[in-house]
Amino acid sequence: MALDFVAGCMGGAAGVLVGHPFDTVKMRGLYKGIGSPMMGLTFINAIVFGVQGNAMRMLGVDTPVHQFLAGAAAGLIQCVICCPMELAKTRMQMQGTGEKSASRRMYRNSLDCLIRIHRKEGVRGINRGMVTTVIRETPGFGVYFLTYDTLTRALGCDADDGYIIPKLLLAGGMSGMASWISTYPVDVIKSRLQADGVGGANRYDGIMDCVRQSWRREGWRAFTRGLTSTLLRAFPVNATTFATVTLFLMYMREDDEGVKDCEAMRPSLQHSSL
């Protein structure tokens, strides 16, 4: 099981290295401020891979349904870390907006942001958006792992195949895109709720009120705004993450288990898979 967590850490770190420039394209340095997301996402990926792999071992038989359920369990558990982290990211990005001065910076970093929110709003404050995060992450990670498992089977890759890395990258990238497409409208609502009240009065009374107001003002496009850029980022990030995890586990298990095909390499089958 320790291999799952280590593989998740490595995959998460690789994903951050690839994805961070997309988040900082307007900044002078492509890797400026990479420390915080590197620590956060590396830890989250360790949890996801560890939980998913352990869930697959508990379920015993590798089936598409079990792949989905194990992924969903991993997505649910990591919400405890993911929700506060995304709240801090949203609040940091919203600094200086609304009714307050655009030049004012309330938070020094993500940790300072969460501390200040906790002092003002308590535990409930730092978990703002938790319900929508659970609604997004639970089925999202189920789709994520299920898609990767289905694609790696369909591609019929082999450890000695000269195209093994491109195949893993393709399967991982498509899995990330499938996951985002399946839950993106929920992500829009989550982000709006977490940003609500920054620099002014609260606009929304809850999830359904946010949905109604968004639909009334913008129509169906409200729930797909930014999807294209998200998918463009999702493919390389998740392609790198999945390929790193799978190749790492393949290498670590090769001596003990004689791994020779893609089915044995899939992290979820014996240990994990994100």
Coordinates of C-alpha atoms in Angstrom, one line a residue:
M1 CA 0.0 0.0 0.0
A2 CA 2.9 2.3 0.6
L3 CA 3.7 2.1 -3.1
D4 CA 0.3 3.6 -3.9
F5 CA 1.1 6.7 -1.8
V6 CA 4.6 7.1 -3.1
A7 CA 3.3 6.7 -6.7
G8 CA 0.6 9.3 -6.0
C9 CA 3.2 11.7 -4.7
M10 CA 5.3 11.3 -7.8
G11 CA 2.4 11.5 -10.2
G12 CA 1.0 14.6 -8.4
A13 CA 4.4 16.4 -8.5
A14 CA 4.8 15.6 -12.2
G15 CA 1.3 16.9 -12.9
V16 CA 2.0 20.1 -11.1
L17 CA 5.2 20.7 -13.1
V18 CA 3.3 20.3 -16.3
G19 CA 0.1 22.2 -15.3
H20 CA 1.5 25.1 -13.3
P21 CA 2.6 27.1 -16.3
F22 CA -1.0 27.0 -17.5
D23 CA -2.0 28.7 -14.3
T24 CA 0.7 31.3 -14.4
V25 CA 0.9 32.1 -18.1
K26 CA 0.3 35.8 -17.4
M27 CA 3.1 36.0 -14.8
R28 CA 6.8 36.6 -15.6
G29 CA 8.0 33.3 -14.3
L30 CA 6.2 30.1 -15.5
Y31 CA 7.1 28.3 -12.2
K32 CA 6.6 31.3 -9.8
G33 CA 4.7 30.2 -6.7
I34 CA 4.9 26.5 -7.5
G35 CA 5.7 25.5 -4.0
S36 CA 2.2 25.7 -2.5
P37 CA 0.4 23.8 -5.3
M38 CA 3.2 21.3 -5.4
M39 CA 2.8 20.4 -1.7
G40 CA -1.0 20.5 -1.8
L41 CA -1.6 18.5 -5.0
T42 CA 1.2 16.0 -4.2
F43 CA -0.5 15.2 -0.9
I44 CA -3.9 15.0 -2.5
N45 CA -2.7 12.6 -5.2
A46 CA -1.0 10.4 -2.5
I47 CA -4.4 10.2 -0.7
V48 CA -6.3 9.5 -4.0
F49 CA -4.0 6.7 -5.2
G50 CA -3.6 5.2 -1.8
V51 CA -7.4 5.1 -1.1
Q52 CA -8.2 3.9 -4.6
G53 CA -5.7 1.1 -4.5
N54 CA -6.7 0.0 -1.1
A55 CA -10.4 0.0 -2.1
M56 CA -9.7 -2.2 -5.1
R57 CA -7.9 -4.7 -2.9
M58 CA -10.9 -4.7 -0.5
L59 CA -13.4 -5.2 -3.4
G60 CA -11.2 -8.1 -4.7
V61 CA -12.5 -8.6 -8.2
D62 CA -11.4 -6.1 -10.9
T63 CA -14.6 -5.0 -12.7
P64 CA -15.7 -1.7 -14.3
V65 CA -18.1 -1.2 -11.4
H66 CA -15.4 -1.7 -8.9
Q67 CA -13.1 0.7 -10.7
F68 CA -15.8 3.4 -10.5
L69 CA -16.6 2.7 -6.8
A70 CA -12.9 2.7 -5.8
G71 CA -12.4 5.9 -7.6
A72 CA -15.5 7.5 -6.1
A73 CA -14.3 6.5 -2.6
A74 CA -10.9 8.1 -3.2
G75 CA -12.6 11.3 -4.5
L76 CA -14.9 11.5 -1.5
I77 CA -12.1 11.1 1.1
Q78 CA -9.8 13.7 -0.5
C79 CA -12.5 16.3 -0.3
V80 CA -11.4 17.0 3.3
I81 CA -8.2 18.5 1.9
C82 CA -9.3 19.6 -1.5
C83 CA -12.2 21.8 -0.4
P84 CA -10.2 24.1 1.9
M85 CA -7.3 24.2 -0.5
E86 CA -9.5 25.3 -3.4
L87 CA -11.3 27.8 -1.1
A88 CA -7.9 29.4 -0.3
K89 CA -7.0 29.5 -4.0
T90 CA -10.2 31.2 -4.9
R91 CA -10.0 33.8 -2.1
M92 CA -6.4 34.5 -3.1
Q93 CA -7.4 35.1 -6.7
M94 CA -10.3 37.3 -5.6
Q95 CA -8.2 39.7 -3.5
G96 CA -8.8 43.3 -4.3
T97 CA -12.1 42.7 -6.1
G98 CA -15.6 43.8 -5.2
E99 CA -16.2 46.8 -3.0
K100 CA -12.8 46.8 -1.4
S101 CA -9.8 48.6 -2.8
A102 CA -8.2 46.7 -5.6
S103 CA -4.8 47.4 -4.1
R104 CA -5.5 45.8 -0.8
R105 CA -4.1 42.4 -0.1
M106 CA -5.8 40.6 2.8
Y107 CA -3.9 37.4 2.6
R108 CA -0.1 36.7 2.4
N109 CA -0.5 33.1 1.3
S110 CA -2.9 30.2 1.3
L111 CA -2.2 29.2 4.9
D112 CA -2.7 32.8 6.1
C113 CA -5.9 32.9 4.1
L114 CA -7.3 29.8 5.8
I115 CA -6.3 31.0 9.3
R116 CA -8.0 34.3 8.8
I117 CA -11.2 32.6 7.4
H118 CA -11.2 30.2 10.4
R119 CA -10.9 33.1 12.9
K120 CA -13.8 34.9 11.2
E121 CA -16.1 32.1 10.2
G122 CA -14.9 29.0 12.1
V123 CA -14.7 25.5 10.8
R124 CA -17.8 26.0 8.7
G125 CA -16.0 28.9 6.9
I126 CA -13.0 26.9 5.8
N127 CA -15.3 24.2 4.5
R128 CA -17.4 26.5 2.5
G129 CA -18.4 24.7 -0.7
M130 CA -17.9 21.2 0.8
V131 CA -21.2 19.8 -0.4
T132 CA -20.6 20.9 -4.0
T133 CA -17.0 19.6 -3.8
V134 CA -18.3 16.2 -2.7
I135 CA -20.9 16.2 -5.5
R136 CA -18.1 17.0 -8.0
E137 CA -15.3 14.8 -6.7
T138 CA -17.1 11.6 -5.9
P139 CA -18.5 10.8 -9.3
G140 CA -15.7 12.7 -11.0
F141 CA -13.0 10.4 -9.7
G142 CA -15.1 7.4 -10.4
V143 CA -15.3 8.4 -14.1
Y144 CA -11.6 9.2 -14.0
F145 CA -10.4 5.8 -12.9
L146 CA -13.1 3.9 -15.0
T147 CA -12.1 5.7 -18.2
Y148 CA -8.4 5.0 -17.6
D149 CA -9.0 1.4 -17.0
T150 CA -11.3 1.1 -20.1
L151 CA -8.8 2.8 -22.4
T152 CA -5.7 0.9 -21.2
R153 CA -7.6 -2.3 -21.8
A154 CA -8.7 -1.2 -25.2
L155 CA -5.3 0.0 -26.3
G156 CA -3.8 -3.5 -25.4
C157 CA -0.5 -2.1 -24.4
D158 CA 2.4 -4.3 -23.4
A159 CA 5.4 -3.5 -21.2
D160 CA 7.8 -4.2 -24.1
D161 CA 5.7 -2.2 -26.5
G162 CA 7.7 0.7 -28.0
Y163 CA 4.5 2.8 -27.8
I164 CA 3.7 2.1 -24.2
I165 CA 4.4 5.7 -23.0
P166 CA 2.3 7.4 -25.7
K167 CA -0.5 5.0 -25.0
L168 CA -0.4 5.7 -21.3
L169 CA -0.3 9.4 -22.0
L170 CA -3.3 9.2 -24.2
A171 CA -5.3 7.2 -21.8
G172 CA -4.4 9.5 -18.9
G173 CA -5.2 12.7 -20.8
M174 CA -8.5 11.4 -22.0
S175 CA -9.4 10.2 -18.5
G176 CA -8.8 13.7 -17.1
M177 CA -10.9 15.3 -19.8
A178 CA -13.8 12.8 -19.3
S179 CA -13.8 13.5 -15.6
W180 CA -14.0 17.3 -16.1
I181 CA -16.7 17.1 -18.7
S182 CA -18.8 14.9 -16.4
T183 CA -18.7 17.3 -13.5
Y184 CA -17.8 20.7 -14.8
P185 CA -21.2 22.4 -14.2
V186 CA -20.9 21.5 -10.5
D187 CA -17.4 23.0 -10.4
V188 CA -18.8 26.3 -11.7
I189 CA -21.3 26.4 -8.9
K190 CA -18.7 25.4 -6.3
S191 CA -16.4 28.2 -7.4
R192 CA -19.1 30.8 -7.3
L193 CA -20.2 29.8 -3.8
Q194 CA -16.6 29.9 -2.6
A195 CA -16.0 33.3 -4.1
D196 CA -19.4 34.6 -2.8
G197 CA -19.2 37.5 -0.4
V198 CA -15.6 38.5 -1.1
G199 CA -15.4 42.2 -1.1
G200 CA -19.1 42.7 -0.4
A201 CA -22.4 41.1 0.6
N202 CA -23.3 37.5 -0.1
R203 CA -25.2 37.1 -3.4
Y204 CA -26.3 33.5 -3.0
D205 CA -28.5 31.8 -0.4
G206 CA -27.2 28.3 -1.2
I207 CA -26.6 25.8 -4.0
M208 CA -30.0 25.9 -5.7
D209 CA -30.2 29.7 -5.5
C210 CA -26.8 29.9 -7.2
V211 CA -28.0 27.6 -9.9
R212 CA -31.1 29.6 -10.5
Q213 CA -29.4 33.0 -10.5
S214 CA -26.7 31.7 -12.8
W215 CA -29.2 30.3 -15.2
R216 CA -31.3 33.4 -15.1
R217 CA -28.4 35.8 -15.9
E218 CA -26.4 33.7 -18.3
G219 CA -28.4 30.7 -19.5
W220 CA -26.8 27.3 -20.1
R221 CA -23.5 28.9 -21.0
A222 CA -23.0 29.8 -17.3
F223 CA -22.3 26.1 -16.7
T224 CA -19.7 25.7 -19.4
R225 CA -17.8 29.0 -19.1
G226 CA -14.1 28.2 -19.1
L227 CA -14.5 24.6 -20.0
T228 CA -12.3 24.8 -23.1
S229 CA -9.3 26.1 -21.2
T230 CA -9.9 23.6 -18.4
L231 CA -9.8 20.7 -20.9
L232 CA -6.7 22.0 -22.6
R233 CA -5.0 22.0 -19.2
A234 CA -6.5 18.7 -18.1
F235 CA -5.1 16.6 -20.9
P236 CA -1.3 17.2 -20.3
V237 CA -1.6 17.3 -16.5
N238 CA -3.5 14.0 -16.2
A239 CA -1.5 12.3 -19.0
T240 CA 1.6 13.1 -17.1
T241 CA 0.2 12.0 -13.8
F242 CA -1.2 8.7 -14.9
A243 CA 1.9 7.8 -17.0
T244 CA 4.2 8.6 -14.1
V245 CA 2.2 6.5 -11.6
T246 CA 1.8 3.5 -13.9
L247 CA 5.4 3.5 -15.0
F248 CA 6.6 3.9 -11.4
L249 CA 4.5 1.0 -10.2
M250 CA 5.5 -1.1 -13.2
Y251 CA 9.2 -0.6 -12.4
M252 CA 8.8 -1.3 -8.7
R253 CA 6.8 -4.5 -9.2
E254 CA 8.6 -5.9 -12.1
D255 CA 11.2 -7.9 -10.1
D256 CA 8.7 -9.3 -7.6
E257 CA 5.7 -9.9 -9.9
G258 CA 7.1 -10.2 -13.3
V259 CA 4.9 -7.5 -14.8
K260 CA 4.7 -8.0 -18.5
D261 CA 1.5 -6.4 -19.7
C262 CA -0.6 -3.3 -19.4
E263 CA -3.3 -5.0 -17.4
A264 CA -0.8 -5.8 -14.6
M265 CA 0.7 -2.3 -14.8
R266 CA -2.6 -0.5 -14.2
P267 CA -2.1 0.8 -10.7
S268 CA -5.7 0.2 -9.8
L269 CA -5.6 -3.5 -10.5
Q270 CA -3.3 -4.4 -7.7
H271 CA -2.5 -1.2 -5.9
S272 CA -4.0 1.9 -7.4
S273 CA -4.7 4.1 -10.4
L274 CA -5.4 7.8 -10.9

